[in-house]
Amino acid sequence: METTKKYFEEFERLFHNEQICIDYLYNLRWKNGWRCPRCSHNEHWKVGDMKYKCKECGYQSTIISGTLLQRSHLSISKWLRSTWYVANETGCANALEMQNMIDLGSYHTALSVLNKLRTAISRCEKPKLKGTVIVDDVFIKSDADGFPFHTYIAVEDRENGYGQISMELHSQTDYHSFIRRNIASGSTIRTNGINIYARVPDGYYLTLIKRKSGSKMLPLIEDVVNEILDCRLLGSRQSSCSHKKMNMYLEECCFKFNRRNKKAESLFEEILLSVINC
């Protein structure tokens, strides 16, 4: 199927047949040579295009055994192409667009692929925010359910603007747990001081700030949310995003925003490494 995305031209140049895709994934998983998933022995027989039998214990496995791709019937090239799409999209990925561009057969299949890739993203390295961090909550509209998602958001406050961000659904965590999970101990938390925001957990410092006149959000939080909306990381493209999967969507949003200065090829490899090293 012909695609309209220019970045697939580079994908076709690098991965122009199935065997190249298989070899790439093999080398990504076993940079130091094949290892049996069961006994860690390194000698094996090749018994298929991507199937191997351990000479020590006889266990047979493929390059996707024990990974998020296990039991998948999709070709490796379609998995790599899907990952390439997710990594190269400025905004968050869209299952319907993925289905049409990569010829995944059905919307259900595309959504399943996207959810697995988002699961991989959620497992990628996520250093805690540190220094001075502004914490607030915002409402994110989704077309799927017709009501906004109440979301905690934390933004590093740096001299030249904002740094890294973290977000989690309000309904699936609490304020203090959100801070402990996403912000390094010893950091200074800046809030509006209203209700739950009047205190922080032990090990953190608190300073208070005011909203700008007429604004519903704190300074810098508003800047970050506007930046995310401009990049289509939040909102209208997520007609397929249910409340159950919203935290994974937020993970993708933060992943891309926090790596906004990295090349898409780097994100592609990072996601795939998380896919195969789960």
Coordinates of N, CA and C in Angstrom, one line a residue, residues 103-224:
D103 N -1.2 -1.3 6.1 CA -2.0 -2.4 5.7 C -2.1 -3.5 6.7
L104 N -2.6 -3.2 7.9 CA -2.6 -4.1 9.0 C -3.8 -5.0 9.0
G105 N -4.7 -4.8 8.0 CA -5.8 -5.7 7.8 C -7.1 -5.2 8.5
S106 N -7.1 -4.9 9.7 CA -8.3 -4.4 10.4 C -7.9 -3.4 11.5
Y107 N -8.9 -2.6 11.8 CA -8.7 -1.6 12.9 C -8.3 -2.3 14.2
H108 N -9.0 -3.4 14.5 CA -8.7 -4.2 15.7 C -7.2 -4.5 15.8
T109 N -6.6 -5.0 14.7 CA -5.2 -5.4 14.6 C -4.3 -4.2 14.8
A110 N -4.7 -3.1 14.2 CA -3.9 -1.9 14.3 C -3.9 -1.4 15.7
L111 N -5.1 -1.4 16.4 CA -5.2 -0.9 17.8 C -4.4 -1.8 18.7
S112 N -4.4 -3.2 18.4 CA -3.6 -4.1 19.2 C -2.1 -3.8 19.1
V113 N -1.7 -3.6 17.9 CA -0.2 -3.2 17.6 C 0.1 -1.9 18.3
L114 N -0.7 -0.9 18.2 CA -0.4 0.4 18.8 C -0.4 0.2 20.4
N115 N -1.3 -0.5 21.0 CA -1.3 -0.7 22.4 C 0.0 -1.5 22.9
K116 N 0.5 -2.4 22.1 CA 1.7 -3.1 22.5 C 2.9 -2.2 22.4
L117 N 2.9 -1.3 21.4 CA 4.0 -0.4 21.2 C 4.0 0.7 22.4
R118 N 2.8 1.0 22.7 CA 2.6 2.0 23.9 C 3.0 1.3 25.2
T119 N 2.8 0.0 25.3 CA 3.2 -0.7 26.5 C 4.7 -0.7 26.5
A120 N 5.4 -0.9 25.4 CA 6.8 -0.8 25.3 C 7.4 0.5 25.7
I121 N 6.7 1.6 25.2 CA 7.1 3.0 25.5 C 7.0 3.2 27.0
S122 N 5.9 2.7 27.7 CA 5.8 2.9 29.1 C 6.9 2.2 29.9
R123 N 7.6 1.2 29.3 CA 8.7 0.5 30.0 C 10.0 1.1 29.7
C124 N 10.1 2.1 28.8 CA 11.4 2.7 28.5 C 11.8 3.5 29.7
E125 N 13.1 3.8 29.7 CA 13.7 4.5 30.8 C 13.0 5.8 31.0
K126 N 12.7 6.1 32.3 CA 12.0 7.4 32.6 C 12.6 8.0 33.8
P127 N 13.7 8.7 33.7 CA 14.3 9.4 34.9 C 13.3 10.3 35.6
K128 N 13.4 10.3 36.9 CA 12.5 11.2 37.7 C 12.8 12.7 37.4
L129 N 11.8 13.5 37.4 CA 12.1 14.9 37.3 C 12.8 15.4 38.6
K130 N 13.6 16.5 38.4 CA 14.3 17.0 39.6 C 14.5 18.5 39.5
G131 N 15.1 19.0 40.6 CA 15.3 20.4 40.7 C 14.0 21.1 41.2
T132 N 13.6 22.1 40.5 CA 12.3 22.8 40.8 C 11.2 22.3 39.8
V133 N 10.1 21.8 40.4 CA 9.1 21.1 39.6 C 7.7 21.7 39.9
I134 N 7.0 22.2 38.9 CA 5.7 22.7 39.1 C 4.7 21.5 38.9
V135 N 3.8 21.4 39.9 CA 2.8 20.3 39.8 C 1.4 20.9 39.9
D136 N 0.5 20.4 39.0 CA -0.9 20.9 38.9 C -1.7 19.8 38.3
D137 N -3.0 20.1 38.1 CA -3.8 19.1 37.4 C -4.6 19.9 36.2
V138 N -4.8 19.1 35.1 CA -5.4 19.7 34.0 C -6.5 18.7 33.5
F139 N -7.4 19.2 32.6 CA -8.4 18.4 32.0 C -8.1 18.2 30.5
I140 N -8.0 17.0 30.1 CA -7.6 16.7 28.7 C -8.9 16.1 28.0
K141 N -9.3 16.7 26.9 CA -10.5 16.3 26.2 C -10.1 15.1 25.3
S142 N -11.0 14.1 25.3 CA -10.9 13.0 24.3 C -12.2 12.8 23.6
D143 N -12.1 12.6 22.3 CA -13.3 12.5 21.5 C -14.0 11.1 21.8
A144 N -13.2 10.2 22.3 CA -13.8 8.8 22.5 C -15.0 8.8 23.5
D145 N -14.8 9.4 24.6 CA -15.9 9.3 25.6 C -16.7 10.6 25.8
G146 N -16.2 11.7 25.1 CA -17.0 12.9 25.2 C -16.8 13.7 26.5
F147 N -15.9 13.3 27.3 CA -15.7 14.1 28.6 C -14.2 14.1 28.8
P148 N -13.7 15.2 29.5 CA -12.2 15.3 29.7 C -11.7 14.4 30.7
F149 N -10.4 14.1 30.6 CA -9.7 13.3 31.5 C -9.0 14.2 32.5
H150 N -9.2 14.0 33.8 CA -8.6 14.7 34.9 C -7.2 14.2 35.1
T151 N -6.1 15.0 34.9 CA -4.8 14.5 34.8 C -3.8 15.3 35.6
Y152 N -3.0 14.6 36.4 CA -1.9 15.3 37.1 C -0.8 15.6 36.1
I153 N -0.1 16.7 36.2 CA 1.0 17.0 35.4 C 2.1 17.7 36.2
A154 N 3.3 17.3 35.9 CA 4.5 17.9 36.6 C 5.5 18.3 35.5
V155 N 6.0 19.5 35.7 CA 6.9 20.1 34.7 C 8.1 20.7 35.4
E156 N 9.3 20.3 34.9 CA 10.6 20.9 35.4 C 10.6 22.3 35.0
D157 N 10.9 23.2 36.0 CA 11.0 24.6 35.8 C 12.5 24.9 35.7
R158 N 13.0 25.3 34.5 CA 14.4 25.6 34.3 C 14.6 27.0 33.9
E159 N 15.8 27.5 34.0 CA 16.1 28.9 33.8 C 15.7 29.3 32.3
N160 N 15.8 28.4 31.4 CA 15.5 28.7 30.0 C 14.1 28.2 29.6
G161 N 13.3 27.9 30.6 CA 11.9 27.4 30.2 C 11.6 26.1 30.9
Y162 N 11.0 25.2 30.2 CA 10.6 23.9 30.8 C 11.6 22.8 30.4
G163 N 11.6 21.8 31.2 CA 12.4 20.6 30.9 C 11.6 19.4 30.7
Q164 N 11.7 18.4 31.5 CA 10.9 17.1 31.3 C 9.6 17.3 31.9
I165 N 8.7 16.4 31.5 CA 7.3 16.4 32.1 C 6.9 15.0 32.5
S166 N 5.9 14.9 33.4 CA 5.3 13.6 33.7 C 3.8 13.9 33.8
M167 N 3.0 12.8 33.4 CA 1.5 13.0 33.5 C 0.9 11.6 33.9
E168 N -0.1 11.6 34.8 CA -0.8 10.4 35.1 C -2.3 10.8 35.4
L169 N -3.2 9.8 35.1 CA -4.6 10.1 35.4 C -4.9 10.3 36.8
H170 N -5.7 11.3 37.1 CA -6.1 11.6 38.5 C -6.8 10.5 39.2
S171 N -7.6 9.7 38.4 CA -8.4 8.7 38.9 C -7.6 7.4 39.3
Q172 N -6.3 7.3 38.8 CA -5.5 6.1 39.0 C -4.3 6.3 39.9
T173 N -4.3 7.4 40.6 CA -3.2 7.7 41.5 C -3.7 8.8 42.5
D174 N -2.8 9.1 43.4 CA -3.2 10.3 44.3 C -2.0 11.3 44.2
Y175 N -2.2 12.4 44.7 CA -1.2 13.5 44.6 C 0.1 13.2 45.1
H176 N 0.2 12.7 46.3 CA 1.5 12.3 46.9 C 2.2 11.2 46.2
S177 N 1.4 10.2 45.8 CA 2.0 9.0 45.1 C 2.5 9.5 43.8
F178 N 1.8 10.4 43.1 CA 2.3 10.9 41.8 C 3.6 11.6 42.0
I179 N 3.8 12.4 43.1 CA 5.0 13.1 43.3 C 6.2 12.1 43.6
R180 N 5.9 11.1 44.5 CA 7.0 10.2 44.8 C 7.4 9.3 43.6
R181 N 6.5 9.0 42.7 CA 6.8 8.1 41.6 C 7.5 8.9 40.5
N182 N 7.2 10.2 40.4 CA 7.7 10.9 39.2 C 8.8 12.0 39.5
I183 N 9.0 12.3 40.7 CA 9.9 13.4 41.1 C 10.9 13.0 42.1
A184 N 12.2 13.3 41.9 CA 13.2 12.9 42.8 C 13.1 13.5 44.1
S185 N 13.4 12.8 45.2 CA 13.4 13.3 46.5 C 14.4 14.4 46.6
G186 N 14.1 15.5 47.4 CA 14.9 16.6 47.6 C 14.6 17.8 46.6
S187 N 13.7 17.5 45.7 CA 13.3 18.5 44.7 C 12.3 19.5 45.4
T188 N 12.2 20.7 44.8 CA 11.3 21.7 45.3 C 10.0 21.7 44.4
I189 N 8.9 21.5 45.1 CA 7.6 21.4 44.4 C 6.9 22.7 44.5
R190 N 6.6 23.3 43.3 CA 5.8 24.6 43.3 C 4.4 24.3 42.9
T191 N 3.5 24.8 43.7 CA 2.0 24.6 43.5 C 1.3 25.8 43.8
N192 N -0.1 25.8 43.6 CA -0.9 27.0 43.9 C -1.3 27.0 45.3
G193 N -1.0 25.9 46.1 CA -1.2 25.9 47.5 C -2.7 25.7 47.9
I194 N -3.5 25.4 47.0 CA -5.0 25.2 47.2 C -5.3 23.8 47.5
N195 N -6.0 23.5 48.5 CA -6.5 22.2 48.9 C -5.3 21.2 49.0
I196 N -5.3 20.1 48.2 CA -4.3 19.1 48.4 C -2.9 19.6 48.1
Y197 N -2.8 20.7 47.3 CA -1.5 21.3 46.9 C -0.9 22.1 48.0
A198 N -1.5 22.2 49.2 CA -0.9 22.9 50.3 C 0.2 22.2 51.0
R199 N 0.4 20.9 50.7 CA 1.4 20.1 51.3 C 2.1 19.2 50.3
V200 N 3.3 18.8 50.6 CA 4.1 17.8 49.8 C 4.6 16.7 50.7
P201 N 4.9 15.5 50.1 CA 5.4 14.4 51.0 C 6.7 14.8 51.7
D202 N 7.1 14.0 52.7 CA 8.3 14.2 53.4 C 9.5 14.0 52.4
G203 N 10.5 14.8 52.5 CA 11.7 14.7 51.6 C 11.6 15.7 50.5
Y204 N 10.5 16.5 50.4 CA 10.4 17.5 49.3 C 10.2 18.8 49.9
Y205 N 10.5 19.9 49.2 CA 10.3 21.3 49.6 C 9.1 21.9 48.8
L206 N 8.4 22.8 49.5 CA 7.2 23.4 48.9 C 7.4 24.9 48.7
T207 N 7.1 25.5 47.6 CA 6.9 26.9 47.4 C 5.6 27.1 46.6
L208 N 5.0 28.3 46.9 CA 3.7 28.6 46.3 C 3.8 29.6 45.2
I209 N 3.0 29.5 44.1 CA 2.9 30.4 43.0 C 1.5 30.7 42.7
K210 N 1.2 31.8 42.0 CA -0.1 32.2 41.6 C -0.4 32.0 40.1
R211 N -1.6 31.7 39.8 CA -2.0 31.7 38.4 C -2.0 33.1 37.8
K212 N -1.7 33.2 36.5 CA -1.9 34.4 35.8 C -3.3 34.8 35.8
S213 N -3.6 36.1 35.8 CA -4.9 36.6 35.8 C -5.7 36.1 34.6
G214 N -6.9 35.4 34.9 CA -7.7 34.9 33.8 C -7.3 33.5 33.3
S215 N -6.2 32.9 33.8 CA -5.8 31.6 33.4 C -6.3 30.5 34.3
K216 N -6.6 29.4 33.8 CA -7.0 28.2 34.6 C -5.8 27.3 35.0
M217 N -4.7 27.7 34.4 CA -3.5 26.9 34.7 C -2.3 27.7 35.3
L218 N -1.4 27.1 36.0 CA -0.2 27.8 36.5 C 0.7 28.2 35.3
P219 N 1.5 29.2 35.5 CA 2.5 29.6 34.5 C 3.4 28.3 34.2
L220 N 3.9 28.2 33.0 CA 4.7 27.1 32.6 C 3.9 25.9 32.3
I221 N 3.0 25.5 33.2 CA 2.1 24.4 32.9 C 1.3 24.7 31.7
E222 N 0.8 26.0 31.6 CA 0.0 26.4 30.5 C 0.8 26.4 29.2
D223 N 2.1 26.8 29.3 CA 3.0 26.8 28.2 C 3.2 25.4 27.6
V224 N 3.4 24.5 28.5 CA 3.7 23.1 28.1 C 2.4 22.5 27.5

